[in-house]
Amino acid sequence: MEVLGIQDTPLWAGLSLVTLTGLCILLLTTSLQGKPLLQLHRLRPRRASTSRTPPRSVSPEKKSRAPAGKQTPSPLEILPPQRRHVLATLDLDLPFQERTEEEVRRHILPMDVDYATCKEDEGELYTPTGFSVTEVKALGGFPDYAALSGVPLPRAYDGFEIERALPRPYRPFRWAYHQTMSLTKLEPDWWLELEGTYRERIAQRKALFAKHGRCVLGALEGSELACKELMEMVVQFICARYPQYFSLVDKRVLKNRILGTEQDVREKHPLEIIIDNVPEDFGIMLRDDKTGNYFLRAGVICSALGWNVASKIGLQLHQIHDPIPDYKEKMQFSMDRFFTKMPADKPIQRGSWGLEIGKPLYMPAGDPHEKLRTFQDPNLRLEDCNLRVDWQTLRRLPLSGAVVFNFKALFTPVSEFRDEPCVPALLAKVMKEGKENLIKYKATWHVEHVVLPKLEEWAQEQEKNGLAPEDWEVATLDDSPWFKNWQEKWHRQQGF
């Protein structure tokens, strides 16, 4: 089995199960502290959201099984919602013919087969979303992914300046705090978010890849289409969202005016094009044609805490999540079901968080930085303590049918919470009263002796100065994952 990496030795040689403190994800999993990305929640209708109108949180979905007497279909029987009908709306020199799901199921493209070189001696093969290999090849490079996926391209971000850009101030704290996900519909304008650390992060990620190779970037056979598709969707997005900085010439040359580079996107592996231009991590899950279950088959992850790509690639969804508290009991059924049914036109987003000393980006198992989590340093200063948020999205790619998880690590000094309404009291509540196994897994103990007293002090201060209601009952904020009037602070700090 060949994998993408610096050496030609099998990637499987490096496979070992580590604490997933993160991505579990890869996929969806992820996060930063390893909080799984997705426990199924039902998305309820919500108002349109922009940078000025944050989305509201969604309610968790109760786990539901098949009615008594009715057997739940196996994953092998279920295909994701089909997208092939979109071909009829595109200008292709190819006759369009209807295909039933049963035809697609019987002639499915194997998970470990490259679409570009597969043999079709026994007839046409299809991706899980219903596209034939012939149709995929006819679409060529950079087709209309907005039409194919049903997710519109973003609006151009006029007035955006990379030098002073700050990420939106995510504060994804929840109370009551238990192992569920707080999912919202993805805002198409914010799938990928660039900000002022762009140059630093790109350089850091390229250095990590040069040093660690397949531990941060890997791809197994059969992931070729998904990797190409993801790269093209990413490039289309950044060119539409940030036209002042990115453009694509002849569907071939990507011009990056932030870094002053031009790249022929055909000359490198698609995931390397991403690592050269976008400071986001991606994990690609593919449907196994033999079981219907989803496996991690490719990824570029430079922001993992406690694990790496080499330790997770090739694993099934539940294997990736094994270290997560309460996962098997509370989330495995819903997660597996969600992956089988997730449509391409309904991507989602969520955030995961942790408290860190400094700004650790890449910390595989055994990293020296891990030692800082094993004791409370009496000399630790508040200014050395940061909130780390991994803002995550999950979407299905329309052609390959792959489910892609992506996130980026964002760091904020804990001192920023002082003037953010109700944030200190909420975080203090979670740290003091959260479920023991979850708080232990989140690994905040090493900074509690410094952070918690300040949070309690600021909470009292906010009640006195009116930023927080007196004796309010602590709960998830109405503006979650942000805080009241967050836009004013965010704009002010960027000089608007």
XYZ file of C-alpha atoms in Angstrom:
496
model
C 0.000 0.000 0.000
C 1.530 3.294 -1.018
C 0.914 6.495 0.858
C 1.867 10.060 0.254
C 4.889 11.011 2.299
C 8.558 11.849 2.217
C 9.680 8.233 2.176
C 8.278 5.316 0.223
C 7.912 3.069 3.257
C 4.345 2.111 4.139
C 2.453 4.577 6.256
C 0.976 1.726 8.176
C 4.349 1.059 9.732
C 3.843 4.171 11.808
C 0.264 3.430 12.843
C -0.306 3.484 16.553
C -3.324 4.517 18.544
C -2.605 7.647 20.533
C -4.758 9.840 22.557
C -6.810 11.493 20.271
C -6.892 14.662 21.818
C -7.833 15.812 18.745
C -9.130 15.094 15.665
C -10.259 12.326 16.588
C -10.411 13.143 13.519
C -9.625 13.442 12.244
C -12.489 13.671 11.505
C -14.769 15.030 12.946
C -13.418 14.408 15.666
C -11.486 16.635 16.526
C -10.572 18.941 17.922
C -8.334 20.321 19.700
C -8.566 18.665 22.822
C -9.913 15.795 21.218
C -13.488 16.583 21.512
C -15.326 14.789 18.817
C -16.582 16.843 16.122
C -19.732 15.605 15.809
C -22.349 14.217 17.881
C -25.457 14.398 15.933
C -27.677 17.259 16.507
C -30.727 18.234 14.629
C -30.219 21.573 12.930
C -33.200 23.778 13.471
C -34.114 26.630 11.118
C -32.245 29.816 11.910
C -31.844 33.321 10.703
C -29.278 34.165 8.052
C -25.908 34.825 9.636
C -23.132 37.227 8.708
C -20.138 38.626 10.553
C -22.602 40.989 12.197
C -25.297 38.455 13.021
C -23.867 35.335 14.642
C -25.724 32.059 14.253
C -27.584 30.690 17.233
C -26.735 27.337 18.654
C -28.739 24.283 17.863
C -30.367 21.812 20.167
C -28.902 18.351 20.571
C -30.692 15.583 18.833
C -31.930 12.773 21.010
C -30.556 9.470 19.907
C -33.282 7.670 18.003
C -33.314 4.125 16.793
C -35.615 2.289 14.469
C -39.193 1.770 15.742
C -39.848 -1.486 17.559
C -40.148 -4.340 15.121
C -38.424 -2.455 12.306
C -34.808 -3.298 11.571
C -32.341 -0.447 11.089
C -30.782 -0.572 7.592
C -27.103 -1.453 7.551
C -24.626 1.242 6.417
C -23.987 -0.809 3.284
C -27.601 -0.315 2.215
C -27.475 3.466 2.609
C -25.956 5.856 0.092
C -25.552 9.574 0.764
C -28.029 11.866 -1.009
C -27.291 11.727 -4.736
C -25.951 14.782 -6.584
C -25.741 13.436 -10.121
C -28.932 15.209 -11.173
C -26.945 18.481 -11.222
C -25.200 17.314 -14.390
C -28.370 18.064 -16.343
C -27.904 21.771 -15.520
C -24.270 21.929 -16.637
C -22.967 22.442 -20.149
C -21.272 19.095 -20.707
C -20.605 17.333 -23.975
C -22.016 14.185 -22.470
C -25.467 12.624 -22.673
C -27.270 12.620 -19.325
C -28.985 9.416 -18.304
C -30.884 8.660 -15.122
C -29.340 6.138 -12.759
C -31.043 4.515 -9.804
C -29.408 4.200 -6.395
C -29.499 0.442 -6.823
C -27.410 0.731 -10.002
C -24.944 2.964 -8.200
C -24.783 0.579 -5.240
C -24.140 -2.463 -7.446
C -21.348 -0.769 -9.411
C -19.747 1.373 -6.714
C -16.159 2.571 -7.120
C -14.075 0.719 -4.493
C -12.709 2.854 -1.668
C -9.100 1.861 -2.393
C -9.160 2.318 -6.184
C -7.916 5.402 -8.044
C -10.724 6.683 -10.260
C -8.237 7.828 -12.908
C -6.766 4.369 -13.518
C -9.604 2.016 -12.570
C -10.506 -0.733 -15.025
C -14.034 -0.673 -16.357
C -14.058 -4.083 -18.011
C -17.332 -4.949 -16.354
C -19.066 -1.642 -16.998
C -19.244 1.852 -15.549
C -18.321 2.532 -11.916
C -19.946 5.168 -9.692
C -18.981 7.265 -6.691
C -21.279 7.106 -3.641
C -23.030 10.331 -4.700
C -23.974 8.834 -8.096
C -21.400 10.214 -10.540
C -19.858 7.786 -12.990
C -16.103 7.750 -13.479
C -16.706 8.848 -17.082
C -18.724 11.844 -15.892
C -16.124 12.815 -13.314
C -13.417 12.777 -15.973
C -15.622 14.782 -18.367
C -16.031 17.502 -15.726
C -12.256 18.034 -15.791
C -10.489 20.442 -13.486
C -12.253 23.082 -11.411
C -15.885 22.381 -12.357
C -18.702 24.431 -10.828
C -18.543 23.110 -7.279
C -21.144 25.595 -6.079
C -23.689 23.937 -8.372
C -22.399 20.427 -7.767
C -22.508 20.761 -3.967
C -25.475 23.088 -3.573
C -23.346 25.391 -1.373
C -22.823 28.853 -2.902
C -19.393 30.384 -3.298
C -18.642 33.086 -0.727
C -19.140 36.762 -1.313
C -15.981 38.801 -1.874
C -14.675 40.171 1.422
C -14.300 43.810 0.394
C -11.987 45.860 2.553
C -10.254 42.816 4.017
C -6.607 43.461 4.872
C -4.571 40.438 5.903
C -2.106 42.438 8.022
C -4.706 43.618 10.542
C -7.295 40.865 10.216
C -8.363 39.069 13.407
C -10.399 35.885 13.550
C -13.880 36.216 14.932
C -13.676 35.897 18.752
C -14.972 32.361 19.197
C -15.951 31.461 22.761
C -17.611 28.038 22.365
C -18.245 27.483 26.085
C -21.431 25.670 27.092
C -23.303 25.011 30.294
C -24.549 22.475 31.109
C -21.324 20.931 29.839
C -21.565 17.326 28.736
C -20.391 15.255 25.808
C -22.605 16.564 23.043
C -21.973 18.803 20.127
C -23.302 22.275 19.574
C -23.688 22.308 15.810
C -24.833 25.104 13.562
C -25.262 25.436 9.839
C -22.062 26.441 8.096
C -21.958 30.047 6.971
C -20.730 29.748 3.346
C -18.727 32.984 3.591
C -16.696 31.626 6.504
C -15.749 28.086 5.497
C -12.079 29.142 5.444
C -11.057 32.178 7.468
C -7.775 33.986 6.910
C -6.325 36.345 9.510
C -3.169 38.192 10.504
C -1.067 35.157 11.415
C -1.320 33.894 7.810
C 2.331 34.257 6.773
C 3.618 32.883 10.080
C 1.274 29.880 9.994
C 2.022 28.952 6.379
C 5.763 29.016 7.082
C 5.257 26.975 10.256
C 3.117 24.369 8.497
C 5.543 23.961 5.606
C 8.375 23.496 8.104
C 6.361 20.855 9.982
C 5.725 18.956 6.757
C 9.384 19.131 5.800
C 10.366 17.765 9.218
C 7.613 15.230 9.952
C 6.452 14.145 6.481
C 3.633 11.607 6.606
C 2.985 12.351 10.262
C 1.280 15.552 9.125
C 0.288 14.695 5.548
C -0.773 11.352 4.124
C -3.034 9.872 1.460
C -3.957 6.234 0.846
C -4.925 4.666 -2.477
C -8.402 5.589 -3.579
C -8.287 9.102 -2.104
C -7.028 10.696 -5.341
C -10.391 12.072 -6.448
C -11.294 13.405 -3.006
C -7.904 15.116 -2.611
C -8.156 16.743 -6.037
C -11.750 17.774 -5.429
C -10.954 19.270 -2.020
C -7.994 21.255 -3.340
C -10.072 22.656 -6.203
C -12.905 23.633 -3.866
C -10.443 25.333 -1.507
C -8.844 27.266 -4.371
C -12.240 28.309 -5.757
C -13.235 29.511 -2.290
C -10.178 31.653 -1.540
C -10.251 33.200 -5.028
C -13.905 34.157 -4.576
C -13.605 35.286 -0.951
C -10.270 37.124 -1.170
C -9.944 38.221 -4.826
C -7.492 40.951 -3.807
C -5.033 38.230 -2.795
C -5.777 35.097 -4.865
C -6.563 34.326 -8.485
C -6.493 31.249 -10.732
C -5.179 31.582 -14.274
C -6.360 29.127 -16.930
C -7.606 26.747 -14.219
C -3.986 25.961 -13.645
C -1.814 28.637 -12.031
C -2.680 29.845 -8.539
C -1.417 33.349 -7.821
C -0.939 34.138 -4.132
C -0.306 37.850 -3.712
C 0.174 37.597 0.053
C 3.212 35.374 -0.347
C 4.153 36.573 -3.828
C 4.029 33.075 -5.310
C 2.624 31.403 -8.423
C 2.030 27.643 -8.491
C 0.925 25.233 -11.151
C -1.586 23.205 -9.143
C -0.899 20.129 -11.287
C 2.752 19.898 -10.249
C 2.240 18.893 -6.612
C -0.066 16.590 -4.707
C -3.329 18.457 -4.025
C -2.800 18.387 -0.253
C 0.598 20.016 -0.715
C -1.035 22.839 -2.679
C -3.300 23.324 0.319
C -0.457 23.315 2.847
C 1.396 25.899 0.741
C -1.528 28.337 0.654
C -4.156 27.726 3.341
C -3.565 27.540 7.122
C -6.343 24.974 7.671
C -6.203 21.289 8.547
C -8.269 18.729 6.622
C -9.205 15.101 7.176
C -10.849 13.071 4.409
C -13.170 10.166 5.273
C -14.232 7.755 2.522
C -17.092 5.258 2.400
C -15.962 1.643 2.362
C -17.679 -0.165 -0.495
C -17.670 -3.448 1.450
C -19.275 -2.256 4.698
C -20.660 1.224 4.103
C -18.600 2.530 7.039
C -16.272 5.524 6.846
C -12.491 5.431 7.136
C -9.845 8.137 7.300
C -8.041 7.853 3.946
C -6.186 11.166 3.622
C -5.358 14.245 5.609
C -3.121 17.216 6.204
C -3.035 17.981 9.933
C -0.465 20.353 11.396
C -2.441 21.403 14.485
C -2.945 18.127 16.343
C -2.478 17.750 20.079
C -1.567 14.255 21.217
C -1.738 12.401 17.890
C -0.750 12.657 14.232
C -1.990 11.665 10.792
C 0.185 8.549 10.665
C -1.430 7.214 13.842
C -5.003 7.651 12.578
C -4.954 7.139 8.831
C -6.721 3.987 7.714
C -8.878 3.774 10.842
C -12.663 3.579 10.954
C -14.670 6.365 12.561
C -15.289 4.633 15.900
C -11.647 3.541 16.138
C -10.543 7.136 15.774
C -12.894 8.135 18.583
C -12.011 5.337 21.006
C -10.209 7.612 23.505
C -13.131 10.058 23.759
C -15.045 9.906 27.052
C -18.612 8.588 26.666
C -18.220 8.218 22.898
C -19.278 4.588 22.577
C -22.203 4.949 24.942
C -23.578 8.294 23.793
C -22.354 9.105 20.321
C -21.170 6.184 18.201
C -24.605 5.253 16.877
C -25.487 8.816 15.915
C -22.094 9.523 14.416
C -22.134 6.449 12.200
C -25.649 7.222 11.049
C -24.813 10.864 10.405
C -21.905 9.977 8.155
C -23.972 7.631 6.033
C -26.685 10.223 5.413
C -24.979 13.628 5.449
C -25.959 15.641 2.336
C -23.493 17.754 0.362
C -25.646 20.866 0.574
C -25.881 21.011 4.385
C -22.382 21.536 5.825
C -22.068 22.254 9.536
C -19.728 24.034 11.936
C -18.781 23.963 15.612
C -15.959 24.899 17.947
C -13.769 23.045 20.442
C -11.588 24.689 23.053
C -8.839 24.238 25.618
C -6.508 26.315 27.785
C -2.820 26.211 26.974
C 0.496 27.521 28.180
C 1.895 29.394 25.199
C 0.601 28.578 21.733
C 1.346 24.919 20.972
C 0.288 24.146 17.418
C 1.653 20.670 16.702
C 2.131 18.422 19.712
C 2.256 14.700 18.931
C 2.380 12.136 21.717
C 5.685 12.410 23.584
C 6.278 16.059 22.692
C 8.222 17.936 25.433
C 5.369 20.441 25.743
C 3.202 17.637 27.173
C 5.169 17.833 30.425
C 3.700 21.265 31.091
C 0.323 19.580 31.524
C 1.539 17.323 34.328
C 2.080 19.945 37.056
C 1.000 23.395 38.183
C 3.926 25.762 37.822
C 3.888 28.195 40.783
C 5.680 30.754 38.600
C 3.162 30.580 35.748
C 1.960 34.015 34.660
C -1.517 34.854 33.444
C -0.061 36.412 30.290
C 1.345 32.988 29.343
C -2.126 31.380 29.389
C -4.150 31.251 26.179
C -7.488 29.986 24.994
C -7.076 27.656 22.054
C -10.148 27.297 19.843
C -10.323 24.884 16.958
C -13.107 26.196 14.763
C -14.336 23.221 12.799
C -16.511 22.521 9.785
C -17.808 19.293 8.288
C -19.067 18.834 4.735
C -19.534 16.191 2.074
C -17.692 16.611 -1.211
C -20.174 16.302 -4.078
C -18.217 14.193 -6.600
C -16.260 11.709 -4.487
C -18.812 11.570 -1.700
C -15.997 11.969 0.846
C -16.812 13.590 4.181
C -14.240 16.275 4.975
C -13.494 17.736 8.349
C -11.411 20.869 8.633
C -10.309 23.179 11.407
C -7.725 25.756 12.331
C -6.211 26.535 15.712
C -6.785 30.058 17.021
C -5.112 31.430 20.147
C -6.420 34.231 22.390
C -4.896 35.543 25.641
C -7.096 34.627 28.606
C -6.898 38.276 29.688
C -9.238 39.151 26.789
C -12.152 37.640 28.750
C -12.153 40.458 31.305
C -14.384 42.781 29.247
C -16.417 40.082 27.476
C -19.891 39.946 29.050
C -20.540 36.799 31.109
C -17.601 34.868 29.632
C -15.546 34.700 32.882
C -18.440 33.317 34.938
C -19.372 30.781 32.264
C -15.844 29.424 31.841
C -15.310 29.322 35.614
C -18.512 27.300 35.982
C -17.365 24.773 33.393
C -13.927 24.415 34.971
C -15.275 23.975 38.508
C -18.387 21.886 37.921
C -17.998 20.151 34.559
C -18.194 16.370 34.401
C -14.961 15.064 35.876
C -13.921 12.737 33.035
C -14.545 15.424 30.406
C -12.646 18.131 32.257
C -9.774 15.734 32.875
C -9.705 14.836 29.190
C -9.736 18.511 28.238
C -6.565 18.956 30.339
C -7.032 22.417 31.847
C -5.752 21.529 35.326
C -2.217 22.748 34.676
C -3.396 26.380 34.377
C -6.354 26.358 36.791
C -4.377 27.745 39.725
C -3.701 30.916 37.732
C -6.735 31.215 35.443
C -9.612 30.247 37.738
C -9.027 32.897 40.442
C -8.888 35.609 37.767
C -12.082 34.358 36.117
C -13.901 34.506 39.453
C -12.512 37.980 40.129
C -13.601 39.228 36.685
C -17.046 37.644 37.059
C -17.663 39.633 40.248
C -16.241 42.743 38.612
C -18.611 42.360 35.656
C -21.641 42.141 37.934
C -20.566 45.343 39.684
C -19.973 47.306 36.475
C -23.066 46.009 34.680
C -21.390 43.836 32.046
C -23.150 40.833 33.566
C -26.518 40.658 35.366
C -26.299 40.319 39.126
C -26.745 36.754 40.359
C -27.470 35.523 36.834
C -27.958 31.806 36.317
C -24.920 30.703 34.348
C -25.828 29.141 31.009
C -24.655 28.986 27.396
C -24.641 32.556 26.092
C -27.423 33.716 23.780
C -24.796 34.815 21.254
C -22.813 31.577 21.449
C -20.240 30.832 20.118
C -19.528 34.502 20.726
C -20.570 36.999 23.401
C -22.860 40.006 23.572
C -21.717 42.903 21.366
C -18.708 40.937 20.152
C -18.727 42.726 16.817
C -17.911 46.069 18.450
C -14.794 44.724 20.123
C -13.754 42.745 17.049
C -14.044 45.756 14.744
C -12.341 48.085 17.208
C -9.332 45.813 17.583
C -8.904 45.721 13.808
C -8.999 49.505 13.561
C -12.425 49.797 11.948
